[in-house]
């Protein structure tokens, strides 16, 4: 994606993937301070471990507690999280958030729009790792929704939820068993767990829960390979709209590219590179 973006922007940069063992993380981050290095993306399993190695964090990265993008300026390293605004941008493209429900973006229908205009509709986040923290930030801080966190290990969901319990906050984050979620009030389910990533037949959610969602709810799976996960197939079989995380992947990359180069490259350039790599458009 970034190679296509450099080409589009007529810049001569390079983007290289490097596997870094945990023991070498500090040295690898130190290496980013070299002149000519614009920054880096940080992926699993270092998104949280990298925090103390950086000079500074953006407010969003601090709240989320995870960094996926490092920006280098004159020897100074800033940690940013573009997963959250990348997710928001893709959700908006899919019609979530009434401010952006334009003529081309009404995939979710009039009921969804009316529910949003009434201010109703909660978000369920599946998972409790770094991606889930970005999803909670998006749902609570950016979409301003109540959030239910459902995770295989309940204790991790409780820890995540309690880290957002700010006294007097208008919206709330609650850890919940799937069976206790008020499904008819949910407008959006975000899978931020890695279920379905290595075992395509695995879903993080009992399909019976999906049948209780309103038909205009969106099921969003951050997993993008396979292109249709078990969760997405179950949602579609129930008549719901489902999307994978390819759009988020492109949007978070676009935001990181802009942070490094101060150049705005259209998201279609990133999507085009992804579609070419995955040989076909998003299902
Ligand atoms: P992580 O920190 O390792 O967290 C993984 C989470 O998945 C944990 O909550 C874990 O539950 C849960 N989980 C794993 N296997 C499961 C299963 N079989 N059933 C139910 N839950 C399961 O990983 P992460 O960094 O948060 O990433 C999570 C996913 O998001 C990955 O698939 C990643 O590729 C994706 N992601 C996508 C984008 C994008 O741009 N589209 C960006 C970021 C991340 P326990 O707590 O019980 O272990």
CSV table of C-alpha atoms and ligand atoms in Angstrom, one decimal, residues 1 43-45 47-48 66 68 82-84 86-87 90 126-134 149-157 160 191-199 202-205 220-225 244-253, ligand 1:
chain,number,residue,atom,x,y,z
A,1,UNK,CA,0.0,0.0,0.0
A,43,UNK,CA,2.0,-4.4,14.6
A,44,UNK,CA,1.3,-7.4,16.8
A,45,UNK,CA,2.6,-8.1,19.4
A,47,UNK,CA,1.6,-2.2,19.9
A,48,UNK,CA,1.6,-1.8,23.7
A,66,UNK,CA,-1.6,1.2,22.0
A,68,UNK,CA,0.4,1.5,15.5
A,82,UNK,CA,-4.4,5.5,13.4
A,83,UNK,CA,-6.5,2.4,13.9
A,84,UNK,CA,-9.2,4.3,15.7
A,86,UNK,CA,-9.1,4.6,10.3
A,87,UNK,CA,-12.0,2.5,11.7
A,90,UNK,CA,-14.4,3.2,7.1
A,126,UNK,CA,-15.8,-8.3,20.6
A,127,UNK,CA,-12.3,-8.7,22.0
A,128,UNK,CA,-10.2,-7.0,24.7
A,129,UNK,CA,-6.8,-6.5,23.1
A,130,UNK,CA,-5.2,-3.5,21.4
A,131,UNK,CA,-7.6,-3.5,18.5
A,132,UNK,CA,-10.5,-3.7,20.9
A,133,UNK,CA,-9.2,-0.6,22.8
A,134,UNK,CA,-9.1,1.3,19.5
A,149,UNK,CA,-17.3,-5.3,25.6
A,150,UNK,CA,-17.6,-9.0,25.1
A,151,UNK,CA,-14.5,-11.1,25.4
A,152,UNK,CA,-13.6,-14.8,25.6
A,153,UNK,CA,-11.7,-14.0,28.8
A,154,UNK,CA,-14.2,-12.0,30.8
A,155,UNK,CA,-11.6,-10.6,33.2
A,156,UNK,CA,-9.8,-8.9,30.3
A,157,UNK,CA,-13.1,-7.2,29.2
A,160,UNK,CA,-10.6,-2.8,29.6
A,191,UNK,CA,-15.2,-7.8,15.9
A,192,UNK,CA,-11.8,-6.7,17.3
A,193,UNK,CA,-10.9,-10.2,18.4
A,194,UNK,CA,-8.6,-12.4,16.3
A,195,UNK,CA,-11.2,-15.2,16.1
A,196,UNK,CA,-11.5,-16.1,12.4
A,197,UNK,CA,-8.0,-15.0,11.6
A,198,UNK,CA,-6.2,-18.4,11.8
A,199,UNK,CA,-9.3,-20.6,11.9
A,202,UNK,CA,-14.3,-19.9,14.1
A,203,UNK,CA,-16.6,-17.1,15.1
A,204,UNK,CA,-16.4,-15.0,18.4
A,205,UNK,CA,-20.2,-14.8,18.6
A,220,UNK,CA,-18.0,-5.1,11.1
A,221,UNK,CA,-15.2,-7.6,11.3
A,222,UNK,CA,-11.7,-6.0,11.6
A,223,UNK,CA,-10.3,-9.3,10.3
A,224,UNK,CA,-9.7,-8.9,6.6
A,225,UNK,CA,-8.3,-12.3,5.6
A,244,UNK,CA,-14.6,-6.9,6.7
A,245,UNK,CA,-11.6,-4.8,7.9
A,246,UNK,CA,-10.0,-4.1,4.5
A,247,UNK,CA,-11.4,-0.5,4.4
A,248,UNK,CA,-10.0,0.2,7.9
A,249,UNK,CA,-6.6,-1.3,6.9
A,250,UNK,CA,-6.5,1.2,4.0
A,251,UNK,CA,-7.7,4.1,6.0
A,252,UNK,CA,-5.2,3.6,8.9
A,253,UNK,CA,-2.5,3.4,6.3
B,1,LIG,P1,-4.7,-9.2,20.6
B,1,LIG,O1,-4.2,-8.1,21.5
B,1,LIG,O2,-3.9,-10.5,20.5
B,1,LIG,O3,-6.2,-9.6,21.1
B,1,LIG,C1,-6.8,-10.7,20.6
B,1,LIG,C2,-8.2,-10.8,21.2
B,1,LIG,O4,-8.9,-11.8,20.5
B,1,LIG,C3,-8.3,-11.1,22.7
B,1,LIG,O5,-9.3,-10.4,23.3
B,1,LIG,C4,-8.6,-12.6,22.6
B,1,LIG,O6,-9.4,-13.1,23.7
B,1,LIG,C5,-9.5,-12.7,21.4
B,1,LIG,N1,-9.5,-14.0,20.7
B,1,LIG,C6,-8.5,-14.7,20.1
B,1,LIG,N2,-8.9,-15.8,19.6
B,1,LIG,C7,-10.3,-15.9,19.9
B,1,LIG,C8,-11.2,-16.9,19.7
B,1,LIG,N3,-10.9,-18.0,19.0
B,1,LIG,N4,-12.5,-16.7,20.1
B,1,LIG,C9,-12.8,-15.5,20.7
B,1,LIG,N5,-11.9,-14.6,21.0
B,1,LIG,C10,-10.7,-14.8,20.6
B,1,LIG,O7,-4.9,-8.7,19.1
B,1,LIG,P2,-5.3,-7.3,18.5
B,1,LIG,O8,-4.1,-6.5,18.2
B,1,LIG,O9,-6.3,-6.7,19.5
B,1,LIG,O10,-5.9,-7.6,17.1
B,1,LIG,C11,-7.2,-8.3,17.0
B,1,LIG,C12,-7.6,-8.5,15.6
B,1,LIG,O11,-7.8,-7.2,15.0
B,1,LIG,C13,-6.6,-9.2,14.7
B,1,LIG,O12,-7.2,-10.1,13.9
B,1,LIG,C14,-6.0,-8.1,13.9
B,1,LIG,O13,-5.6,-8.6,12.6
B,1,LIG,C15,-7.2,-7.2,13.7
B,1,LIG,N6,-6.9,-5.8,13.4
B,1,LIG,C16,-7.3,-5.3,12.2
B,1,LIG,C17,-7.0,-4.0,11.8
B,1,LIG,C18,-7.4,-3.5,10.5
B,1,LIG,O14,-6.8,-2.5,10.0
B,1,LIG,N7,-8.4,-4.1,9.8
B,1,LIG,C19,-6.2,-3.2,12.7
B,1,LIG,C20,-5.8,-3.7,13.9
B,1,LIG,C21,-6.1,-5.0,14.2
B,1,LIG,P3,-8.6,-13.5,25.1
B,1,LIG,O15,-8.5,-12.2,25.9
B,1,LIG,O16,-9.6,-14.5,25.7
B,1,LIG,O17,-7.3,-14.1,24.7
